[in-house]
Amino acid sequence: YHTLRVLEQRDYDIIFDDDGSGEIADIITIKKSTELIEVELYHLKYANGGRVCRQISNLYEVCGQAQKSVVWNFKKNKEFLEHLLRRETKSYQGQTCSRFEKGDRNELTHIIDLVSNRVPISFKIYIVQPGISASDISEQQLTLLGVTETYLKERAMLDLNVIGSA
């Protein structure tokens, strides 16, 4: 919830809450221009027990999600966007709502049209893990982040961006 509120303050055309089974990422942001469609994939995990700690267990899930999401860098760009259209409706305990936190189906369809006219998509991958702190990070946590970053670089020439606690 906090990450969504922070992202809503930024200049994105679309913010998509993709959390749940079959997700690409927990949150997806899209910013369009006539030259490039910028997509950011945010993989989130809460802090175990709500506190910063040096346990590596807090990172395993989001690092795996970040590595898995690299596949979207190699699919046809329209396929990624059409996947979002198919996932627009979110169901929870018999209730349904749109996954669009900002933007809508029409805006996404417009972006699909841009991609169809050969506007490229660029991806950025983020891990949001409040359970880690740059000032108190363990060697195991650094190693796992390093392995994940190396995989993203070697597989897809993508950087790993990490957001943690202060």
Tab-separated table of C-alpha atoms in Angstrom:
chain	number	residue	atom	x	y	z
A	1	TYR	CA	0.000	0.000	0.000
A	2	HIS	CA	2.774	2.435	0.927
A	3	THR	CA	4.637	1.771	-2.329
A	4	LEU	CA	1.474	2.415	-4.363
A	5	ARG	CA	0.957	5.747	-2.585
A	6	VAL	CA	4.570	6.792	-3.281
A	7	LEU	CA	4.330	5.807	-6.961
A	8	GLU	CA	1.056	7.703	-7.370
A	9	GLN	CA	2.973	10.913	-6.641
A	10	ARG	CA	5.211	10.337	-9.675
A	11	ASP	CA	4.511	11.081	-13.319
A	12	TYR	CA	3.307	7.720	-14.674
A	13	ASP	CA	0.576	7.168	-17.239
A	14	ILE	CA	-0.360	3.796	-15.765
A	15	ILE	CA	0.064	2.202	-12.353
A	16	PHE	CA	-1.157	-1.398	-12.365
A	17	ASP	CA	-1.597	-3.507	-9.221
A	18	ASP	CA	-0.712	-6.960	-10.584
A	19	ASP	CA	-0.338	-8.639	-7.182
A	20	GLY	CA	-1.610	-12.211	-7.060
A	21	SER	CA	-1.364	-15.531	-8.805
A	22	GLY	CA	0.059	-15.222	-12.324
A	23	GLU	CA	1.544	-11.797	-11.681
A	24	ILE	CA	4.332	-10.260	-13.717
A	25	ALA	CA	5.239	-8.079	-10.723
A	26	ASP	CA	3.384	-6.787	-7.688
A	27	ILE	CA	3.173	-3.298	-9.193
A	28	ILE	CA	3.793	-2.233	-12.786
A	29	THR	CA	4.247	1.368	-13.876
A	30	ILE	CA	4.211	2.637	-17.459
A	31	LYS	CA	5.329	6.014	-18.798
A	32	LYS	CA	4.831	6.670	-22.496
A	33	SER	CA	6.439	9.014	-24.983
A	34	THR	CA	6.533	8.971	-28.773
A	35	GLU	CA	10.055	7.477	-28.659
A	36	LEU	CA	9.888	4.960	-25.786
A	37	ILE	CA	7.522	3.145	-23.447
A	38	GLU	CA	9.191	2.895	-20.023
A	39	VAL	CA	7.998	-0.011	-17.868
A	40	GLU	CA	9.020	-0.525	-14.251
A	41	LEU	CA	8.385	-3.845	-12.524
A	42	TYR	CA	8.209	-3.634	-8.719
A	43	HIS	CA	8.598	-6.827	-6.676
A	44	LEU	CA	7.606	-6.273	-3.050
A	45	LYS	CA	7.944	-8.223	0.157
A	46	TYR	CA	7.061	-6.983	3.595
A	47	ALA	CA	9.608	-6.987	6.392
A	48	ASN	CA	9.316	-10.168	8.488
A	49	GLY	CA	7.859	-9.102	11.800
A	50	GLY	CA	7.638	-5.529	10.469
A	51	ARG	CA	11.277	-4.744	11.238
A	52	VAL	CA	14.645	-4.401	9.551
A	53	CYS	CA	16.786	-7.469	10.052
A	54	ARG	CA	19.806	-9.172	8.597
A	55	GLN	CA	17.989	-12.418	7.737
A	56	ILE	CA	18.306	-13.493	4.132
A	57	SER	CA	14.845	-15.089	4.168
A	58	ASN	CA	13.286	-11.669	3.583
A	59	LEU	CA	14.972	-11.463	0.172
A	60	TYR	CA	14.584	-14.918	-1.374
A	61	GLU	CA	11.077	-14.428	-2.717
A	62	VAL	CA	11.576	-11.001	-4.308
A	63	CYS	CA	14.928	-11.958	-5.833
A	64	GLY	CA	13.287	-14.999	-7.417
A	65	GLN	CA	10.430	-12.853	-8.714
A	66	ALA	CA	12.882	-10.349	-10.191
A	67	GLN	CA	14.774	-13.123	-11.961
A	68	LYS	CA	11.579	-14.710	-13.249
A	69	SER	CA	10.250	-11.413	-14.640
A	70	VAL	CA	13.228	-11.110	-17.026
A	71	VAL	CA	11.295	-13.312	-19.463
A	72	TRP	CA	9.042	-10.334	-20.332
A	73	ASN	CA	12.052	-8.512	-21.777
A	74	PHE	CA	12.183	-11.167	-24.525
A	75	LYS	CA	8.513	-11.502	-25.411
A	76	LYS	CA	6.886	-9.494	-28.127
A	77	ASN	CA	6.161	-6.120	-26.566
A	78	LYS	CA	2.463	-6.250	-27.364
A	79	GLU	CA	2.236	-9.599	-25.574
A	80	PHE	CA	3.275	-7.973	-22.300
A	81	LEU	CA	0.682	-5.199	-22.602
A	82	GLU	CA	-2.092	-7.540	-23.749
A	83	HIS	CA	-1.352	-9.728	-20.724
A	84	LEU	CA	-2.141	-6.721	-18.524
A	85	LEU	CA	-5.451	-6.208	-20.326
A	86	ARG	CA	-6.406	-9.824	-19.635
A	87	ARG	CA	-5.605	-9.350	-15.934
A	88	GLU	CA	-7.468	-6.055	-15.513
A	89	THR	CA	-10.187	-7.414	-13.253
A	90	LYS	CA	-9.073	-8.441	-9.770
A	91	SER	CA	-11.280	-10.719	-7.661
A	92	TYR	CA	-11.059	-11.048	-3.900
A	93	GLN	CA	-13.573	-12.743	-1.614
A	94	GLY	CA	-16.357	-12.458	-4.182
A	95	GLN	CA	-15.632	-8.784	-4.929
A	96	THR	CA	-14.142	-7.495	-8.168
A	97	CYS	CA	-12.303	-4.302	-9.038
A	98	SER	CA	-9.912	-2.961	-11.641
A	99	ARG	CA	-6.184	-3.404	-11.140
A	100	PHE	CA	-5.582	0.082	-12.568
A	101	GLU	CA	-4.508	2.409	-9.765
A	102	LYS	CA	-3.780	5.132	-12.312
A	103	GLY	CA	-4.793	5.137	-15.970
A	104	ASP	CA	-7.307	2.776	-17.494
A	105	ARG	CA	-8.005	0.277	-20.262
A	106	ASN	CA	-8.232	3.052	-22.880
A	107	GLU	CA	-4.809	4.419	-21.916
A	108	LEU	CA	-3.284	0.934	-22.093
A	109	THR	CA	-4.909	0.344	-25.498
A	110	HIS	CA	-3.339	3.601	-26.711
A	111	ILE	CA	0.065	2.377	-25.524
A	112	ILE	CA	-0.499	-0.920	-27.374
A	113	ASP	CA	-1.129	1.128	-30.521
A	114	LEU	CA	2.170	2.976	-30.000
A	115	VAL	CA	4.012	-0.327	-29.606
A	116	SER	CA	2.280	-1.660	-32.730
A	117	ASN	CA	3.769	1.353	-34.525
A	118	ARG	CA	7.231	0.249	-33.385
A	119	VAL	CA	7.720	2.394	-30.288
A	120	PRO	CA	10.048	0.197	-28.179
A	121	ILE	CA	9.550	-0.818	-24.564
A	122	SER	CA	12.329	-0.593	-21.987
A	123	PHE	CA	12.130	-2.461	-18.679
A	124	LYS	CA	13.473	-1.630	-15.232
A	125	ILE	CA	13.268	-4.085	-12.368
A	126	TYR	CA	12.914	-3.076	-8.720
A	127	ILE	CA	12.989	-5.013	-5.478
A	128	VAL	CA	11.221	-3.254	-2.617
A	129	GLN	CA	12.231	-4.854	0.673
A	130	PRO	CA	11.871	-2.739	3.802
A	131	GLY	CA	13.432	-5.580	5.781
A	132	ILE	CA	16.908	-4.631	4.565
A	133	SER	CA	18.921	-1.534	5.308
A	134	ALA	CA	21.935	-0.209	3.413
A	135	SER	CA	23.538	0.706	6.737
A	136	ASP	CA	23.048	-2.775	8.238
A	137	ILE	CA	23.001	-5.383	5.483
A	138	SER	CA	24.443	-8.863	5.916
A	139	GLU	CA	27.014	-10.510	3.677
A	140	GLN	CA	24.424	-13.165	2.724
A	141	GLN	CA	21.935	-10.480	1.689
A	142	LEU	CA	24.575	-8.715	-0.404
A	143	THR	CA	25.549	-12.000	-2.057
A	144	LEU	CA	21.930	-12.807	-2.972
A	145	LEU	CA	21.421	-9.315	-4.384
A	146	GLY	CA	24.689	-9.645	-6.317
A	147	VAL	CA	23.662	-12.989	-7.806
A	148	THR	CA	20.295	-11.528	-8.811
A	149	GLU	CA	21.907	-8.458	-10.358
A	150	THR	CA	24.406	-10.596	-12.265
A	151	TYR	CA	21.598	-12.761	-13.641
A	152	LEU	CA	19.613	-9.717	-14.812
A	153	LYS	CA	22.705	-8.187	-16.439
A	154	GLU	CA	23.912	-11.353	-18.160
A	155	ARG	CA	20.480	-12.553	-19.254
A	156	ALA	CA	18.854	-9.290	-20.332
A	157	MET	CA	21.241	-6.345	-19.839
A	158	LEU	CA	18.917	-5.028	-17.093
A	159	ASP	CA	19.942	-3.331	-13.870
A	160	LEU	CA	18.633	-4.371	-10.482
A	161	ASN	CA	17.249	-1.502	-8.427
A	162	VAL	CA	16.799	-2.088	-4.695
A	163	ILE	CA	14.642	-0.032	-2.343
A	164	GLY	CA	15.044	-0.787	1.356
A	165	SER	CA	14.913	1.007	4.676
A	166	ALA	CA	17.228	3.876	5.532
